[in-house]
Coordinates of C-alpha atoms in Angstrom, one line a residue:
Chain R
M152 CA 17.4 5.8 -21.2
V153 CA 19.6 8.0 -23.4
D154 CA 18.9 11.1 -21.3
G155 CA 19.5 9.2 -18.0
A156 CA 22.8 7.7 -19.2
L157 CA 24.0 11.1 -20.4
R158 CA 23.1 12.8 -17.1
A159 CA 24.8 10.1 -15.0
F160 CA 27.9 10.2 -17.3
Q161 CA 28.2 14.0 -17.2
D162 CA 27.6 14.2 -13.4
D163 CA 30.4 11.7 -12.5
P164 CA 33.7 12.2 -14.4
S165 CA 35.1 8.8 -13.1
L166 CA 32.1 6.8 -14.2
H167 CA 32.4 4.3 -17.0
L168 CA 29.3 3.1 -18.7
L169 CA 28.9 -0.3 -20.5
L170 CA 26.0 0.3 -22.9
V171 CA 23.8 -2.8 -23.2
G172 CA 20.6 -3.0 -25.1
P173 CA 19.1 -1.3 -28.2
P174 CA 21.9 -0.3 -30.6
E175 CA 20.1 2.9 -31.4
A176 CA 20.2 4.0 -27.8
A177 CA 23.9 3.4 -27.6
D178 CA 24.4 5.3 -30.9
A179 CA 22.5 8.2 -29.5
I180 CA 24.6 8.3 -26.3
L181 CA 27.9 8.0 -28.2
A182 CA 26.8 10.8 -30.6
A183 CA 26.0 13.1 -27.7
V184 CA 29.3 12.7 -25.9
D185 CA 32.6 14.5 -26.7
P186 CA 34.8 12.0 -28.6
A187 CA 37.6 12.7 -26.0
E188 CA 35.4 11.0 -23.4
H189 CA 34.5 8.0 -25.5
A190 CA 37.1 5.9 -23.5
R191 CA 34.5 5.9 -20.7
L192 CA 31.8 4.4 -22.9
V193 CA 31.8 0.8 -24.1
R194 CA 29.1 -0.6 -26.3
L195 CA 28.2 -4.2 -25.5
A196 CA 26.4 -6.0 -28.2
V197 CA 23.6 -8.3 -27.0
P198 CA 24.0 -11.6 -28.6
A199 CA 21.0 -12.6 -30.6
T200 CA 21.2 -16.2 -29.3
H201 CA 23.4 -16.7 -26.3
P202 CA 23.7 -20.4 -25.7
E203 CA 22.0 -20.2 -22.3
D204 CA 19.1 -18.1 -23.6
Q205 CA 17.7 -20.5 -26.2
D206 CA 14.6 -21.4 -24.1
Q207 CA 14.1 -17.7 -23.1
D208 CA 12.1 -15.0 -24.7
Q209 CA 14.2 -12.3 -26.3
A210 CA 12.6 -9.4 -24.4
G211 CA 14.9 -10.1 -21.4
A212 CA 18.1 -10.6 -23.5
G213 CA 19.4 -7.1 -22.7
V214 CA 18.8 -7.6 -18.9
R215 CA 20.6 -11.0 -19.0
A216 CA 23.5 -9.5 -20.9
A217 CA 23.9 -6.8 -18.4
V218 CA 23.8 -9.2 -15.4
R219 CA 26.2 -11.5 -17.2
A220 CA 28.6 -8.6 -17.6
V221 CA 28.6 -8.2 -13.8
A222 CA 29.2 -11.9 -13.3
Q223 CA 32.1 -11.8 -15.7
G224 CA 33.7 -8.7 -14.2
Q225 CA 33.1 -6.5 -17.2
A226 CA 30.9 -4.3 -15.1
D227 CA 30.8 -3.5 -11.3
A228 CA 27.1 -3.0 -11.2
A229 CA 24.0 -3.4 -13.4
V230 CA 21.2 -0.8 -13.6
S231 CA 17.9 -1.7 -15.4
A232 CA 14.5 -0.3 -16.0
G233 CA 13.4 -3.6 -17.5
N234 CA 10.8 -6.0 -16.3
T235 CA 11.5 -6.8 -12.6
I236 CA 10.7 -10.4 -13.2
D237 CA 13.4 -10.7 -15.9
I238 CA 15.9 -8.9 -13.6
V239 CA 15.2 -11.2 -10.6
L240 CA 15.4 -14.4 -12.7
S241 CA 18.6 -13.3 -14.4
A242 CA 20.2 -12.3 -11.1
A243 CA 19.2 -15.6 -9.5
R244 CA 20.5 -17.7 -12.3
I245 CA 23.7 -15.8 -13.2
L246 CA 24.8 -14.1 -9.9
G247 CA 23.3 -16.4 -7.3
R248 CA 22.0 -15.7 -3.8
W249 CA 23.6 -14.8 -0.5
P250 CA 23.8 -17.7 2.0
G251 CA 20.4 -18.4 3.5
V252 CA 18.5 -16.1 1.1
R253 CA 15.8 -17.8 -0.9
R254 CA 14.0 -14.8 -2.2
F255 CA 15.5 -11.4 -3.0
A256 CA 14.2 -8.1 -1.6
L257 CA 13.9 -5.0 -3.8
T258 CA 14.9 -2.4 -1.3
A259 CA 14.0 1.3 -1.6
A260 CA 14.9 4.4 0.6
L261 CA 12.1 6.9 1.3
P262 CA 12.6 10.4 2.7
T263 CA 10.8 11.2 6.0
A264 CA 10.9 14.1 8.3
A265 CA 12.9 11.9 10.6
G266 CA 15.5 10.8 8.0
R267 CA 15.8 8.0 5.5
L268 CA 13.6 5.0 5.8
V269 CA 14.4 1.6 4.3
L270 CA 11.3 -0.1 2.7
L271 CA 11.4 -3.7 1.5
D272 CA 10.3 -5.6 -0.4
V273 CA 8.9 -3.2 -3.1
G274 CA 8.1 -5.6 -5.9
S275 CA 10.3 -8.6 -6.1
S276 CA 8.7 -11.1 -3.7
V277 CA 4.9 -11.2 -3.9
D278 CA 2.8 -14.1 -2.5
T279 CA 5.5 -14.4 0.2
D280 CA 5.9 -16.3 3.4
P281 CA 7.0 -15.7 7.0
D282 CA 10.6 -17.0 6.6
T283 CA 11.1 -14.7 3.7
L284 CA 10.0 -11.7 5.6
V285 CA 12.2 -12.6 8.6
M286 CA 15.2 -12.8 6.2
H287 CA 14.1 -9.5 4.6
A288 CA 14.2 -7.9 8.1
R289 CA 17.9 -9.0 8.3
L290 CA 18.6 -7.6 4.8
G291 CA 16.9 -4.3 5.6
A292 CA 18.7 -3.9 8.8
A293 CA 22.0 -4.5 7.0
Y294 CA 21.1 -1.9 4.4
A295 CA 20.2 0.7 7.1
A296 CA 23.5 0.0 8.9
V297 CA 25.8 0.0 5.8
V298 CA 24.1 2.5 3.4
H299 CA 22.4 4.9 5.8
E300 CA 24.9 4.4 8.6
V301 CA 22.2 3.9 11.2
A302 CA 23.5 2.4 14.5
E303 CA 21.2 -0.4 15.9
P304 CA 18.5 0.0 13.3
R305 CA 14.9 -0.3 14.4
V306 CA 12.9 -2.8 12.3
G307 CA 9.1 -2.6 12.1
L308 CA 6.5 -4.9 10.5
L309 CA 4.0 -3.0 8.3
T310 CA 0.4 -4.0 9.0
I311 CA -3.1 -2.4 9.3
G312 CA -3.6 -1.9 13.0
T313 CA -2.0 -2.7 16.2
E314 CA -5.1 -4.1 18.0
K315 CA -5.4 -7.8 18.8
G316 CA -6.4 -9.9 15.7
K317 CA -5.6 -7.2 13.2
G318 CA -3.7 -7.9 10.0
D319 CA -3.8 -10.8 7.5
R320 CA -2.7 -14.4 8.1
L321 CA 0.9 -13.7 7.1
R322 CA 1.3 -10.7 9.4
R323 CA -0.4 -12.4 12.4
A324 CA 2.2 -15.2 12.1
L325 CA 5.2 -12.9 12.1
P326 CA 5.7 -11.1 15.4
P327 CA 6.9 -14.1 17.4
L328 CA 9.4 -15.0 14.7
L329 CA 10.7 -11.4 14.4
E330 CA 10.9 -11.1 18.2
T331 CA 13.3 -14.0 18.4
A332 CA 15.2 -13.5 15.0
E333 CA 18.9 -12.8 15.1
L334 CA 19.2 -9.4 13.3
P335 CA 22.5 -7.9 12.1
A336 CA 24.2 -4.6 13.2
G337 CA 22.6 -4.6 16.6
A338 CA 19.2 -4.1 15.0
R339 CA 16.0 -4.7 17.0
Y340 CA 12.4 -5.5 16.1
V341 CA 10.2 -2.7 17.4
G342 CA 6.8 -4.2 16.5
L343 CA 3.8 -3.4 14.3
I344 CA 3.7 -0.2 12.4
E345 CA 1.1 1.3 10.0
G346 CA 1.0 3.2 6.7
N347 CA 1.2 6.6 8.4
D348 CA 4.5 5.6 10.1
V349 CA 6.2 5.2 6.7
V350 CA 5.5 8.9 6.1
S351 CA 6.6 10.1 9.6
G352 CA 9.6 7.8 9.8
E353 CA 9.3 8.1 13.6
P354 CA 9.0 4.5 14.9
A355 CA 11.4 2.6 12.6
D356 CA 14.4 2.8 10.3
V357 CA 13.5 -0.3 8.4
V358 CA 9.9 -1.3 7.3
V359 CA 9.3 -4.9 6.2
T360 CA 6.4 -5.9 4.0
D361 CA 5.5 -8.1 1.1
G362 CA 6.4 -7.0 -2.4
F363 CA 2.9 -6.3 -3.5
T364 CA 2.0 -3.9 -0.6
G365 CA 5.4 -2.3 -0.7
N366 CA 5.3 -1.6 -4.4
I367 CA 1.9 0.0 -4.2
L368 CA 2.8 2.1 -1.1
L369 CA 6.1 3.2 -2.7
K370 CA 4.6 4.3 -6.0
G371 CA 1.8 6.1 -4.2
L372 CA 4.1 8.0 -1.8
E373 CA 6.7 8.7 -4.5
T374 CA 4.1 10.3 -6.7
A375 CA 2.6 12.3 -3.8
Y376 CA 6.0 13.6 -2.9
S377 CA 7.0 14.5 -6.5
R378 CA 3.8 16.6 -6.7
L379 CA 3.7 18.0 -3.2
G380 CA 7.3 18.1 -2.0
L381 CA 9.3 15.9 0.3
P382 CA 8.5 15.3 4.0
G383 CA 12.1 16.0 4.8
A384 CA 11.6 19.6 3.5
G385 CA 13.7 18.8 0.4
A386 CA 16.8 18.3 2.5
L387 CA 17.1 14.6 1.5
E388 CA 17.8 13.4 -2.0
V389 CA 16.5 9.9 -2.3
P390 CA 16.9 8.1 -5.7
R391 CA 13.8 6.7 -7.3
A392 CA 15.6 3.4 -7.7
A393 CA 15.8 0.2 -5.6
L394 CA 18.7 -2.2 -4.8
L395 CA 18.0 -5.9 -5.4
L396 CA 19.2 -7.3 -2.0
G397 CA 20.3 -10.9 -1.5
V398 CA 21.9 -11.3 -5.0
G399 CA 25.6 -11.8 -5.4
G400 CA 26.3 -8.5 -7.1
T401 CA 25.2 -4.9 -7.2
V402 CA 21.9 -4.8 -9.2
V403 CA 19.8 -1.6 -9.2
V404 CA 16.2 -1.6 -10.5
C405 CA 14.5 1.6 -11.8
H406 CA 10.8 1.9 -12.6
G407 CA 9.6 0.7 -16.0
A408 CA 8.4 4.3 -16.5
A409 CA 11.6 5.9 -15.1
S410 CA 12.5 9.4 -16.3
G411 CA 16.0 10.5 -17.3
P412 CA 16.7 11.9 -13.8
D413 CA 15.3 8.7 -12.2
L414 CA 17.6 6.5 -14.3
A415 CA 20.6 8.9 -13.6
A416 CA 19.9 8.6 -9.9
G417 CA 19.8 4.8 -10.2
I418 CA 23.2 4.8 -12.0
A419 CA 24.6 7.1 -9.3
L420 CA 23.2 4.9 -6.6
A421 CA 24.8 1.8 -8.2
A422 CA 28.2 3.6 -8.4
H423 CA 28.0 4.8 -4.8
L424 CA 27.1 1.3 -3.5
H425 CA 30.0 -0.2 -5.5
R426 CA 32.5 2.3 -4.3
R427 CA 31.5 1.7 -0.7
A428 CA 31.7 -2.1 -1.3
A429 CA 28.2 -2.1 0.2
V430 CA 27.1 -5.5 -1.0
A431 CA 30.1 -7.3 0.4
A432 CA 29.7 -5.4 3.8
M433 CA 26.1 -6.4 4.0
V434 CA 26.7 -10.1 3.1
E435 CA 29.3 -10.2 5.9
M436 CA 26.6 -9.0 8.4
I437 CA 24.0 -11.6 7.6
P438 CA 24.1 -14.7 9.9
H439 CA 25.5 -17.5 7.8
N440 CA 24.1 -20.4 9.9
E441 CA 20.6 -19.9 8.4
V442 CA 19.2 -23.0 6.8
S443 CA 17.3 -22.4 3.6
H444 CA 14.0 -24.4 3.9
D445 CA 14.0 -25.5 0.3
G446 CA 17.7 -26.6 0.4
Chain U
M32 CA -14.5 11.7 20.8
V33 CA -15.9 14.6 22.9
D34 CA -14.3 17.2 20.7
G35 CA -15.5 15.5 17.5
A36 CA -19.1 15.1 18.7
L37 CA -19.2 18.8 19.8
R38 CA -17.8 20.0 16.4
A39 CA -20.3 18.0 14.4
F40 CA -23.2 19.0 16.7
Q41 CA -22.3 22.7 16.4
D42 CA -21.7 22.6 12.7
D43 CA -25.1 21.1 11.9
P44 CA -28.1 22.6 13.7
S45 CA -30.4 19.9 12.5
L46 CA -28.2 17.0 13.7
H47 CA -29.3 14.9 16.6
L48 CA -26.7 12.8 18.4
L49 CA -27.3 9.6 20.3
L50 CA -24.4 9.3 22.7
V51 CA -23.3 5.7 23.1
G52 CA -20.3 4.6 25.1
P53 CA -18.3 5.8 28.1
P54 CA -20.7 7.8 30.4
E55 CA -17.9 10.2 31.1
A56 CA -17.7 11.2 27.4
A57 CA -21.5 11.7 27.3
D58 CA -21.2 13.8 30.5
A59 CA -18.5 16.0 29.0
I60 CA -20.5 16.6 25.8
L61 CA -23.7 17.4 27.7
A62 CA -21.8 19.8 30.0
A63 CA -20.4 21.7 27.0
V64 CA -23.7 22.2 25.2
D65 CA -26.2 25.0 26.0
P66 CA -29.1 23.4 27.9
A67 CA -31.5 24.9 25.3
E68 CA -29.9 22.4 22.8
H69 CA -30.1 19.3 25.0
A70 CA -33.1 18.1 23.1
R71 CA -30.8 17.2 20.2
L72 CA -28.6 15.1 22.5
V73 CA -29.8 11.7 23.8
R74 CA -27.7 9.5 26.1
L75 CA -27.9 5.8 25.4
A76 CA -26.7 3.6 28.3
V77 CA -24.8 0.6 27.1
P78 CA -26.2 -2.4 28.9
A79 CA -23.6 -4.3 30.9
T80 CA -24.9 -7.6 29.8
H81 CA -27.2 -7.6 26.7
P82 CA -28.7 -11.1 26.3
E83 CA -27.1 -11.5 22.9
D84 CA -23.7 -10.4 24.2
Q85 CA -23.1 -13.1 26.8
D86 CA -20.4 -14.8 24.7
Q87 CA -18.8 -11.6 23.6
D88 CA -16.0 -9.6 25.1
Q89 CA -17.1 -6.3 26.6
A90 CA -14.7 -4.1 24.6
G91 CA -17.2 -4.1 21.6
A92 CA -20.3 -3.5 23.7
G93 CA -20.5 0.2 22.8
V94 CA -20.1 -0.6 19.1
R95 CA -22.9 -3.3 19.3
A96 CA -25.2 -0.9 21.1
A97 CA -24.7 1.8 18.5
V98 CA -25.3 -0.7 15.6
R99 CA -28.4 -2.1 17.4
A100 CA -29.7 1.5 17.7
V101 CA -29.6 1.7 13.9
A102 CA -31.4 -1.6 13.6
Q103 CA -34.1 -0.6 16.0
G104 CA -34.7 2.8 14.3
Q105 CA -33.4 4.9 17.3
A106 CA -30.6 6.2 15.1
D107 CA -30.3 6.8 11.3
A108 CA -26.6 6.0 11.2
A109 CA -23.8 4.8 13.4
V110 CA -20.3 6.3 13.5
S111 CA -17.5 4.6 15.3
A112 CA -13.7 4.9 15.9
G113 CA -13.7 1.5 17.5
N114 CA -12.0 -1.7 16.4
T115 CA -13.0 -2.4 12.7
I116 CA -13.4 -6.1 13.5
D117 CA -16.0 -5.3 16.2
I118 CA -17.8 -3.0 13.8
V119 CA -17.9 -5.5 11.0
L120 CA -19.0 -8.4 13.1
S121 CA -21.7 -6.3 14.8
A122 CA -23.0 -4.9 11.5
A123 CA -23.1 -8.4 9.9
R124 CA -25.0 -9.9 12.8
I125 CA -27.4 -7.1 13.6
L126 CA -28.0 -5.2 10.3
G127 CA -27.3 -8.0 7.8
R128 CA -25.8 -7.9 4.3
W129 CA -27.1 -6.7 0.9
P130 CA -28.2 -9.5 -1.4
G131 CA -25.2 -11.2 -3.0
V132 CA -22.7 -9.5 -0.6
R133 CA -20.6 -11.9 1.5
R134 CA -17.9 -9.6 2.7
F135 CA -18.2 -5.8 3.4
A136 CA -16.1 -3.2 1.8
L137 CA -14.8 -0.3 3.9
T138 CA -14.9 2.5 1.4
A139 CA -12.9 5.7 1.4
A140 CA -12.8 8.8 -0.8
L141 CA -9.4 10.3 -1.6
P142 CA -8.7 13.7 -3.1
T143 CA -6.8 13.8 -6.4
A144 CA -6.0 16.5 -8.9
A145 CA -8.7 14.9 -11.1
G146 CA -11.4 14.8 -8.5
R147 CA -12.6 12.4 -5.9
L148 CA -11.5 8.8 -6.1
V149 CA -13.2 5.8 -4.4
L150 CA -10.8 3.3 -2.8
L151 CA -12.0 0.0 -1.5
D152 CA -11.5 -2.1 0.6
V153 CA -9.5 -0.1 3.2
G154 CA -9.4 -2.5 6.1
S155 CA -12.5 -4.7 6.3
S156 CA -11.7 -7.7 4.0
V157 CA -8.1 -9.0 4.3
D158 CA -7.1 -12.4 3.0
T159 CA -9.7 -12.0 0.4
D160 CA -10.7 -13.8 -2.8
P161 CA -11.6 -13.0 -6.5
D162 CA -15.4 -13.1 -6.0
T163 CA -15.2 -10.6 -3.2
L164 CA -13.2 -8.2 -5.2
V165 CA -15.6 -8.5 -8.1
M166 CA -18.5 -7.6 -5.8
H167 CA -16.4 -4.8 -4.3
A168 CA -16.0 -3.4 -7.9
R169 CA -19.8 -3.2 -8.0
L170 CA -20.1 -1.6 -4.6
G171 CA -17.4 1.0 -5.5
A172 CA -19.1 1.8 -8.8
A173 CA -22.4 2.3 -7.0
Y174 CA -20.7 4.6 -4.5
A175 CA -19.1 6.7 -7.2
A176 CA -22.4 7.0 -9.0
V177 CA -24.5 7.9 -5.9
V178 CA -22.2 9.8 -3.6
H179 CA -19.8 11.4 -6.1
E180 CA -22.4 11.7 -8.9
V181 CA -20.0 10.2 -11.4
A182 CA -21.7 9.1 -14.7
E183 CA -20.4 5.7 -15.9
P184 CA -17.6 5.3 -13.3
R185 CA -14.3 3.8 -14.5
V186 CA -13.2 0.9 -12.3
G187 CA -9.5 -0.1 -12.0
L188 CA -7.8 -3.0 -10.3
L189 CA -4.8 -2.0 -8.2
T190 CA -1.7 -4.0 -8.9
I191 CA 2.1 -3.6 -9.2
G192 CA 2.7 -3.5 -12.9
T193 CA 0.9 -3.8 -16.1
E194 CA 3.4 -6.2 -17.8
K195 CA 2.5 -9.8 -18.4
G196 CA 2.9 -12.0 -15.3
K197 CA 3.0 -9.1 -12.9
G198 CA 0.9 -9.0 -9.7
D199 CA 0.2 -11.7 -7.1
R200 CA -2.0 -14.8 -7.5
L201 CA -5.2 -13.0 -6.5
R202 CA -4.6 -10.1 -9.0
R203 CA -3.6 -12.4 -11.9
A204 CA -7.0 -14.2 -11.5
L205 CA -9.1 -11.1 -11.6
P206 CA -9.0 -9.3 -15.0
P207 CA -11.1 -11.9 -16.9
L208 CA -13.7 -11.8 -14.1
L209 CA -13.8 -8.0 -14.0
E210 CA -14.0 -7.8 -17.8
T211 CA -17.2 -9.8 -17.9
A212 CA -18.7 -8.7 -14.6
E213 CA -22.0 -6.8 -14.7
L214 CA -21.3 -3.5 -13.1
P215 CA -24.0 -0.9 -12.0
A216 CA -24.5 2.7 -13.1
G217 CA -23.0 2.1 -16.6
A218 CA -19.6 1.5 -14.9
R219 CA -16.8 -0.1 -16.9
Y220 CA -13.6 -1.9 -15.9
V221 CA -10.7 0.0 -17.3
G222 CA -7.9 -2.4 -16.4
L223 CA -4.8 -2.6 -14.2
I224 CA -3.6 0.5 -12.4
E225 CA -0.7 1.2 -10.0
G226 CA 0.0 3.1 -6.8
N227 CA 0.8 6.4 -8.6
D228 CA -2.6 6.3 -10.3
V229 CA -4.3 6.6 -6.9
V230 CA -2.5 9.9 -6.5
S231 CA -3.2 11.3 -10.0
G232 CA -6.7 10.0 -10.2
E233 CA -6.5 10.1 -13.9
P234 CA -7.3 6.5 -15.1
A235 CA -10.1 5.5 -12.7
D236 CA -12.9 6.8 -10.5
V237 CA -13.0 3.6 -8.4
V238 CA -9.9 1.6 -7.3
V239 CA -10.5 -2.0 -6.1
T240 CA -8.0 -3.7 -3.8
D241 CA -7.8 -6.0 -0.8
G242 CA -8.3 -4.5 2.7
F243 CA -4.7 -4.9 3.7
T244 CA -3.1 -3.1 0.8
G245 CA -5.9 -0.5 0.7
N246 CA -5.6 0.3 4.4
I247 CA -1.8 0.8 4.2
L248 CA -2.0 2.9 1.0
L249 CA -4.8 5.1 2.5
K250 CA -3.0 5.7 5.8
G251 CA 0.2 6.5 3.9
L252 CA -1.4 9.0 1.5
E253 CA -3.7 10.6 4.1
T254 CA -0.6 11.3 6.3
A255 CA 1.4 12.6 3.4
Y256 CA -1.5 14.9 2.3
S257 CA -2.1 16.1 5.9
R258 CA 1.6 17.2 6.1
L259 CA 2.1 18.4 2.5
G260 CA -1.2 19.6 1.2
L261 CA -3.9 18.0 -1.0
P262 CA -3.3 17.1 -4.6
G263 CA -6.6 18.8 -5.4
A264 CA -4.9 22.1 -4.3
G265 CA -7.1 22.2 -1.2
A266 CA -10.3 22.5 -3.3
L267 CA -11.7 19.2 -2.2
E268 CA -12.7 18.4 1.3
V269 CA -12.6 14.6 1.8
P270 CA -13.5 13.2 5.2
R271 CA -11.0 10.9 6.9
A272 CA -13.7 8.4 7.5
A273 CA -15.0 5.4 5.5
L274 CA -18.4 3.9 4.8
L275 CA -18.9 0.2 5.5
L276 CA -20.5 -0.8 2.2
G277 CA -22.7 -3.9 1.8
V278 CA -24.3 -3.7 5.3
G279 CA -28.0 -3.0 5.7
G280 CA -27.6 0.5 7.2
T281 CA -25.4 3.5 7.3
V282 CA -22.2 2.7 9.2
V283 CA -19.2 5.0 9.1
V284 CA -15.8 4.0 10.5
C285 CA -13.2 6.5 11.6
H286 CA -9.6 5.6 12.4
G287 CA -8.8 4.3 15.9
A288 CA -6.6 7.3 16.2
A289 CA -9.1 9.8 14.8
S290 CA -8.8 13.4 15.8
G291 CA -11.8 15.6 16.8
P292 CA -12.0 17.0 13.3
D293 CA -11.8 13.5 11.8
L294 CA -14.6 12.3 13.9
A295 CA -16.7 15.4 13.2
A296 CA -16.1 14.7 9.4
G297 CA -17.2 11.1 9.9
I298 CA -20.4 12.2 11.6
A299 CA -21.1 14.8 8.9
L300 CA -20.5 12.1 6.2
A301 CA -23.0 9.8 7.9
A302 CA -25.6 12.5 8.1
H303 CA -25.0 13.5 4.5
L304 CA -25.3 9.9 3.3
H305 CA -28.5 9.3 5.4
R306 CA -30.2 12.5 4.0
R307 CA -29.4 11.5 0.5
A308 CA -30.7 7.9 1.2
A309 CA -27.5 6.8 -0.3
V310 CA -27.4 3.3 1.0
A311 CA -30.9 2.5 -0.3
A312 CA -29.9 4.0 -3.7
M313 CA -26.8 1.9 -3.8
V314 CA -28.6 -1.4 -2.8
E315 CA -31.1 -0.7 -5.6
M316 CA -28.2 -0.5 -8.2
I317 CA -26.5 -3.8 -7.3
P318 CA -27.6 -6.8 -9.5
H319 CA -29.8 -8.9 -7.2
N320 CA -29.4 -12.2 -9.2
E321 CA -25.9 -12.8 -7.7
V322 CA -25.5 -16.1 -6.0
S323 CA -23.5 -16.0 -2.8
H324 CA -21.1 -18.9 -2.9
D325 CA -21.4 -19.7 0.8
G326 CA -25.2 -19.6 0.6

């Protein structure tokens, strides 16, 4: 965390960091930075017992404090390598959801020989349902349009074969829903795709799947690429960090085992998305007449 | 198919091929082979209407004929790049299951820097259940012991995080069952692993997952490795073909989009497994006092 914060801070002279979490980490960061630059660093103490946290375990207190700082305007974005479940629960309770969104989508970008590919969900919504995946198709299309500047993004559904009867119950229910779904940014559903297509990037700009499958595929491919090289021949820099889409603020999630460079890339992604006002642009794109089935 | 059969036939002078399926494919293979070698090639006509197939669609007729040839002793193994569902249904009906096995496991070997890793299921059992994954842990351990000659294989459960509460409903139910399960060949359950561990191969020799997740991860990694190189630095040759485990015979499944070399590797794998009497050795290892829950 200390290494990642220092890298991000030094790479971006206009970045301000609000340091939330273990005091010893904040001490180490402040000690490593030229005192002339301390104006760009603010330490935020995590209250031992915030009134809203009394029923919560303390492990997520830092995550909740960071998300609350976004809600209160002290920070423009939150970046965390904490437990995804803590981040999702805090974001839902403190920042709220976009209209029509019931379940968030943790959204990653992967390099391919054909360009950047949006993969969602990568770990937020497991045990999911057809309506959630249809909404995630919209969120992914908005991400490709706003962040990757893809015109009319192609959206594919990840499954295990394109023959009749293939796929699990969830996947077999989805094609008719995706074919008729209203997608933003002129996006269109291009059909079923497979694991190999996520590497080639040829048939789709956006790949929709459940958070269990997406997380396992992402971690497998990221590790393969970090050992063997990137399929885009190194031309693409893609952060090992994911945006939590559908939440009312900019929240970036890094791996629990993130390295310093990973965390720095996550902070840089958060800053980039905030400066482009990406979340507001995406909210604007999502059809607002969707009815959430659980009210 | 023609290219794959010819490659396998020429690479292995003691291989006999029973050619099942489209007559034009058999014609092309026979035409390409020196007539002096024709004794190693036998053409099997697929009956237009086998008495047992009257209620079946004709698409799977070739698959059923190949599996029936194994059941009747005309062939020692069947290799197919047909629809996995057709292969699984034919194998279940014609060759039967090992004692205690309700659902088969399509079992692949992946190269890692640490050696060969067994991944199952890779596409046969989707929408699965805890009992099936426990049995698949046994099947995978037997495969690692017999085919990869691993002593006391380490078995891991693929999930999306090792923190408390992570994973989907199916994965959260499994650790207590796997910890107490009787595993063959001195195998032991080593706990939860993640997508990156399938690339490194460090924590486990056998990785258990559902057929949906396994298929997507396998196709993603195979494609990444074929474009970028193997994590074992090319030292390991691992066929792009999977053994259908739990069926009473040697049945190897190739991708629907298998290349000639893929199909040749599948045929060579089938021949290798038959010559080692691998299926019989694995059946012998599986505890026979298991009660199948559906009788």
